Amino acid sequence: MRDRPGLTVLLLILLPLSAASAVAADNGNITFSSEPLQGSLLIGQAPPGSRVSLDGEPVMTGDDGRFLVAMAREQTRARKVTARLPDGSEIERVLEPIERDFDIQRIDGLPEDKVTPPEAVLERIRAEARLARQARERRDSRTDWLDGFDWPLTGPVTGVYGSQRILNGEPRNPHWGIDVAAATGTPVKAPAPGLVTLVHDDMYFSGGTLFIDHGHGLVSAFLHLERIHVETGQQVARGDVIAEVGATGRATGPHLDWRMNLGDIRIDPGLLLDWSENPDAR
């Protein structure tokens, strides 16, 4: 299937997130759940009680030594992870990014004002961007990401992370999520537990928009929703129905656009999924 992560990518994911509990720091080393592909999320494990930094900046770390690292789509420089152990000594790991090939996706038929917004809506767009940014600034010690992620719904995959988008013939930013086509009103389920941090019925680009925070700054965004069934501040469990598929905002038809961020780095949800669980993907 052209739009799904290739077999090589899947083989490089050495341990799924569901196996995170099996990741252990061996003989005082720092270990990771998967290879550092561009766009990937890695679970790191340092010796318990360590203080971890990434490229010199502190990283939220559990008492058990687990932490998260994101590799950006355009990441080409190595990232250095340092752990200061309880005895004061330090250990390091260098993550050399593994480059990926990304598709080009052409989408035609969009309303022109959704491709090049008129001046009158620019302040609205900036205000909505601030809301999203503020929601992603939350940091707490929950580790709702530990048991991995399910598909929020199944169906044909019509867009993937990292694709260079050409909208109505004009090159635009890459696509940052995974698109799953489904009929309007199809239930969307929480792929993992989390805390609802943003609910908005009508954002200019993303329409009905929902954010769920999974802890440590890892946030799922669900876009183009017809209806949202949860409220800001609500805790959700894995598999809870949280919304319904729609075609709101900048969309040419009903689908779910699922995106993920670790802090300000956009990562690929497709790398966290078992593709055999979505037989309709193509």
Protein backbone atom coordinates (compact mmCIF):
# COMPACT_ATOMS: atom_id res chain seq x y z
CA MET A 1 0.00 0.00 0.00
CA ARG A 2 1.55 3.30 -1.03
CA ASP A 3 0.20 5.42 1.80
CA ARG A 4 1.12 3.26 4.77
CA PRO A 5 4.53 3.01 6.45
CA GLY A 6 6.57 0.57 4.38
CA LEU A 7 7.71 -2.85 5.51
CA THR A 8 11.21 -1.52 6.13
CA VAL A 9 9.82 1.09 8.50
CA LEU A 10 7.77 -1.49 10.38
CA LEU A 11 10.78 -3.77 10.79
CA LEU A 12 12.74 -0.88 12.25
CA ILE A 13 10.20 -0.48 15.05
CA LEU A 14 11.90 -2.94 17.32
CA LEU A 15 9.41 -2.76 20.17
CA PRO A 16 5.83 -1.44 19.95
CA LEU A 17 4.69 0.97 22.64
CA SER A 18 2.69 -1.88 24.16
CA ALA A 19 6.03 -3.50 24.99
CA ALA A 20 7.32 -0.37 26.70
CA SER A 21 7.27 -2.05 30.09
CA ALA A 22 9.81 -4.52 28.75
CA VAL A 23 12.32 -1.79 27.89
CA ALA A 24 15.01 -1.79 30.54
CA ALA A 25 18.22 0.13 31.10
CA ASP A 26 20.86 -2.57 30.77
CA ASN A 27 24.02 -2.25 32.85
CA GLY A 28 23.59 1.47 33.34
CA ASN A 29 22.84 2.21 29.69
CA ILE A 30 20.08 4.31 28.12
CA THR A 31 17.79 2.21 25.93
CA PHE A 32 14.95 3.04 23.54
CA SER A 33 11.77 1.34 22.35
CA SER A 34 12.44 1.83 18.63
CA GLU A 35 14.82 3.23 16.05
CA PRO A 36 15.06 7.05 15.60
CA LEU A 37 13.12 7.37 12.35
CA GLN A 38 12.19 10.85 11.22
CA GLY A 39 8.75 11.56 12.70
CA SER A 40 8.99 8.84 15.34
CA LEU A 41 8.23 8.76 19.06
CA LEU A 42 10.72 6.87 21.21
CA ILE A 43 10.28 5.67 24.78
CA GLY A 44 13.58 6.01 26.57
CA GLN A 45 14.67 4.13 29.67
CA ALA A 46 17.45 5.35 31.92
CA PRO A 47 18.41 3.85 35.28
CA PRO A 48 15.72 4.68 37.89
CA GLY A 49 16.25 7.98 39.63
CA SER A 50 18.16 9.51 36.71
CA ARG A 51 17.76 13.09 35.54
CA VAL A 52 17.59 13.12 31.74
CA SER A 53 18.34 15.88 29.26
CA LEU A 54 17.97 16.03 25.48
CA ASP A 55 20.43 18.25 23.62
CA GLY A 56 21.15 19.93 26.94
CA GLU A 57 17.50 20.61 27.87
CA PRO A 58 15.80 18.76 30.77
CA VAL A 59 13.29 16.06 29.82
CA MET A 60 10.37 14.98 32.00
CA THR A 61 11.43 11.64 33.47
CA GLY A 62 9.55 9.24 35.71
CA ASP A 63 10.99 7.84 38.91
CA ASP A 64 11.46 4.59 36.99
CA GLY A 65 13.66 6.36 34.44
CA ARG A 66 11.23 6.37 31.53
CA PHE A 67 10.93 9.39 29.23
CA LEU A 68 9.87 10.37 25.69
CA VAL A 69 11.89 11.64 22.75
CA ALA A 70 10.49 12.87 19.42
CA MET A 71 12.28 12.98 16.08
CA ALA A 72 11.00 15.69 13.75
CA ARG A 73 10.07 15.03 10.12
CA GLU A 74 13.04 17.10 8.96
CA GLN A 75 15.45 15.86 11.67
CA THR A 76 18.91 15.35 10.18
CA ARG A 77 21.19 16.23 13.08
CA ALA A 78 21.97 13.69 15.76
CA ARG A 79 20.30 14.19 19.14
CA LYS A 80 22.22 13.58 22.37
CA VAL A 81 20.51 12.12 25.41
CA THR A 82 22.32 12.48 28.74
CA ALA A 83 21.31 10.86 32.02
CA ARG A 84 22.75 11.96 35.35
CA LEU A 85 22.56 8.95 37.64
CA PRO A 86 21.74 9.13 41.36
CA ASP A 87 25.44 8.66 42.18
CA GLY A 88 26.32 11.79 40.14
CA SER A 89 27.86 10.00 37.18
CA GLU A 90 26.60 10.56 33.63
CA ILE A 91 25.87 8.33 30.66
CA GLU A 92 25.02 9.33 27.11
CA ARG A 93 23.34 8.01 23.97
CA VAL A 94 23.49 9.64 20.56
CA LEU A 95 20.46 9.21 18.29
CA GLU A 96 21.31 9.36 14.59
CA PRO A 97 18.10 10.08 12.64
CA ILE A 98 17.04 7.56 10.02
CA GLU A 99 15.74 9.37 6.95
CA ARG A 100 12.42 8.49 5.32
CA ASP A 101 10.93 9.11 1.90
CA PHE A 102 7.69 11.09 2.01
CA ASP A 103 4.91 11.14 -0.58
CA ILE A 104 3.58 14.07 -2.57
CA GLN A 105 -0.19 14.44 -2.16
CA ARG A 106 -2.31 16.56 -4.48
CA ILE A 107 -5.70 17.77 -3.27
CA ASP A 108 -7.94 19.72 -5.59
CA GLY A 109 -11.43 21.13 -5.22
CA LEU A 110 -10.86 22.99 -1.95
CA PRO A 111 -12.62 26.33 -1.47
CA GLU A 112 -10.07 28.96 -2.42
CA ASP A 113 -10.50 30.83 0.88
CA LYS A 114 -9.37 27.67 2.72
CA VAL A 115 -6.18 27.50 0.66
CA THR A 116 -5.35 31.22 0.84
CA PRO A 117 -7.40 32.72 3.70
CA PRO A 118 -8.71 36.26 3.19
CA GLU A 119 -7.29 39.03 5.36
CA ALA A 120 -10.53 39.24 7.36
CA VAL A 121 -10.02 35.80 8.96
CA LEU A 122 -6.30 36.00 9.75
CA GLU A 123 -6.85 37.18 13.32
CA ARG A 124 -9.28 34.31 13.88
CA ILE A 125 -6.67 31.87 12.58
CA ARG A 126 -3.98 33.36 14.86
CA ALA A 127 -6.30 33.19 17.89
CA GLU A 128 -7.11 29.53 17.21
CA ALA A 129 -3.41 28.76 16.81
CA ARG A 130 -2.79 30.32 20.23
CA LEU A 131 -5.46 28.10 21.78
CA ALA A 132 -3.84 25.01 20.29
CA ARG A 133 -0.37 26.10 21.40
CA GLN A 134 -1.54 26.76 24.95
CA ALA A 135 -3.21 23.35 25.17
CA ARG A 136 0.05 21.68 24.11
CA GLU A 137 2.03 23.48 26.82
CA ARG A 138 0.61 21.29 29.57
CA ARG A 139 3.12 18.99 31.29
CA ASP A 140 2.32 16.39 33.90
CA SER A 141 3.68 13.06 35.00
CA ARG A 142 0.86 10.85 33.69
CA THR A 143 2.12 8.00 31.51
CA ASP A 144 -1.07 7.19 29.61
CA TRP A 145 1.12 6.40 26.58
CA LEU A 146 2.71 3.35 28.20
CA ASP A 147 0.34 0.69 26.85
CA GLY A 148 0.44 1.90 23.26
CA PHE A 149 -2.19 3.19 20.84
CA ASP A 150 -5.17 1.71 18.99
CA TRP A 151 -6.73 2.96 15.76
CA PRO A 152 -9.37 5.57 16.73
CA LEU A 153 -11.42 4.12 13.85
CA THR A 154 -10.67 1.88 10.90
CA GLY A 155 -11.13 2.56 7.22
CA PRO A 156 -9.24 3.54 4.08
CA VAL A 157 -6.14 5.62 4.80
CA THR A 158 -6.28 8.59 2.43
CA GLY A 159 -3.42 10.69 3.78
CA VAL A 160 -0.26 10.06 5.75
CA TYR A 161 2.19 12.03 7.86
CA GLY A 162 4.89 13.99 6.12
CA SER A 163 3.34 14.12 2.65
CA GLN A 164 4.15 17.30 0.76
CA ARG A 165 0.73 18.77 0.02
CA ILE A 166 -0.20 20.56 -3.17
CA LEU A 167 -3.57 22.22 -2.61
CA ASN A 168 -5.46 23.39 -5.67
CA GLY A 169 -2.13 23.29 -7.49
CA GLU A 170 -0.21 25.33 -4.88
CA PRO A 171 2.60 23.76 -2.77
CA ARG A 172 1.83 23.98 0.96
CA ASN A 173 3.16 22.63 4.25
CA PRO A 174 3.41 18.86 4.72
CA HIS A 175 0.45 16.95 6.08
CA TRP A 176 1.03 16.30 9.79
CA GLY A 177 -1.41 13.47 10.50
CA ILE A 178 -2.97 10.27 9.31
CA ASP A 179 -6.31 10.56 7.48
CA VAL A 180 -8.88 7.78 7.76
CA ALA A 181 -11.96 8.06 5.53
CA ALA A 182 -15.35 7.20 7.04
CA ALA A 183 -18.96 8.29 6.77
CA THR A 184 -20.12 11.36 8.66
CA GLY A 185 -21.19 10.32 12.14
CA THR A 186 -18.84 7.33 12.42
CA PRO A 187 -17.72 7.03 16.07
CA VAL A 188 -14.16 8.06 16.91
CA LYS A 189 -12.62 6.29 19.92
CA ALA A 190 -9.81 7.34 22.22
CA PRO A 191 -6.69 5.50 21.02
CA ALA A 192 -5.21 5.66 24.53
CA PRO A 193 -6.21 7.10 27.91
CA GLY A 194 -5.80 10.81 28.48
CA LEU A 195 -7.11 14.18 29.58
CA VAL A 196 -9.22 16.37 27.28
CA THR A 197 -7.45 19.73 27.02
CA LEU A 198 -9.17 21.41 24.07
CA VAL A 199 -12.65 21.23 22.56
CA HIS A 200 -13.60 23.58 19.72
CA ASP A 201 -16.62 23.16 17.46
CA ASP A 202 -15.43 25.23 14.52
CA MET A 203 -11.79 26.10 13.90
CA TYR A 204 -11.13 27.72 10.54
CA PHE A 205 -8.88 25.02 9.10
CA SER A 206 -9.61 21.99 11.30
CA GLY A 207 -13.34 22.45 12.01
CA GLY A 208 -14.48 20.43 15.01
CA THR A 209 -11.25 19.94 16.95
CA LEU A 210 -10.41 17.85 20.02
CA PHE A 211 -7.12 17.51 21.93
CA ILE A 212 -6.30 14.67 24.35
CA ASP A 213 -3.16 14.90 26.50
CA HIS A 214 -1.54 11.51 27.20
CA GLY A 215 1.06 12.83 29.68
CA HIS A 216 4.66 14.12 29.42
CA GLY A 217 3.51 16.63 26.78
CA LEU A 218 2.28 13.98 24.31
CA VAL A 219 -0.95 15.24 22.71
CA SER A 220 -3.35 13.73 20.17
CA ALA A 221 -5.41 16.08 17.99
CA PHE A 222 -8.56 14.92 16.19
CA LEU A 223 -9.73 17.21 13.38
CA HIS A 224 -12.73 17.83 11.07
CA LEU A 225 -15.17 16.34 13.60
CA GLU A 226 -18.93 16.56 13.16
CA ARG A 227 -19.69 16.20 16.87
CA ILE A 228 -17.60 16.01 20.04
CA HIS A 229 -18.87 13.96 22.99
CA VAL A 230 -16.39 14.98 25.70
CA GLU A 231 -15.58 18.16 27.59
CA THR A 232 -12.41 19.98 28.51
CA GLY A 233 -10.98 18.56 31.74
CA GLN A 234 -12.59 15.14 31.26
CA GLN A 235 -10.54 11.97 31.68
CA VAL A 236 -11.09 9.41 28.94
CA ALA A 237 -10.25 5.73 28.83
CA ARG A 238 -8.85 3.80 25.91
CA GLY A 239 -11.73 2.88 23.60
CA ASP A 240 -14.17 5.54 24.86
CA VAL A 241 -16.25 7.15 22.11
CA ILE A 242 -15.04 10.74 22.05
CA ALA A 243 -16.45 12.20 18.80
CA GLU A 244 -17.93 11.56 15.36
CA VAL A 245 -16.31 11.85 11.94
CA GLY A 246 -17.18 14.92 9.91
CA ALA A 247 -16.05 17.12 7.02
CA THR A 248 -15.76 20.43 8.86
CA GLY A 249 -13.03 23.01 8.29
CA ARG A 250 -10.69 22.50 5.35
CA ALA A 251 -11.89 19.12 4.09
CA THR A 252 -13.15 17.75 0.79
CA GLY A 253 -15.08 14.88 2.37
CA PRO A 254 -15.75 13.14 5.69
CA HIS A 255 -12.66 11.73 7.36
CA LEU A 256 -10.68 11.81 10.58
CA ASP A 257 -7.33 13.61 10.62
CA TRP A 258 -5.40 12.33 13.67
CA ARG A 259 -2.24 14.22 14.59
CA MET A 260 0.23 13.92 17.46
CA ASN A 261 2.74 16.26 19.06
CA LEU A 262 5.39 15.82 21.70
CA GLY A 263 5.78 19.41 22.79
CA ASP A 264 6.20 21.40 19.60
CA ILE A 265 7.45 18.45 17.52
CA ARG A 266 4.89 16.83 15.22
CA ILE A 267 5.18 13.05 15.11
CA ASP A 268 3.70 10.28 13.00
CA PRO A 269 0.77 8.39 14.58
CA GLY A 270 1.09 5.76 11.85
CA LEU A 271 4.34 4.52 13.37
CA LEU A 272 2.55 3.72 16.65
CA LEU A 273 -0.14 1.50 15.12
CA ASP A 274 -0.57 -2.14 14.22
CA TRP A 275 -1.61 -1.85 10.56
CA SER A 276 -2.95 -5.40 10.53
CA GLU A 277 -5.75 -4.16 12.80
CA ASN A 278 -7.07 -1.93 9.98
CA PRO A 279 -7.80 -4.35 7.10
CA ASP A 280 -9.48 -1.58 5.10
CA ALA A 281 -6.30 0.52 4.89
CA ARG A 282 -5.01 0.76 1.34
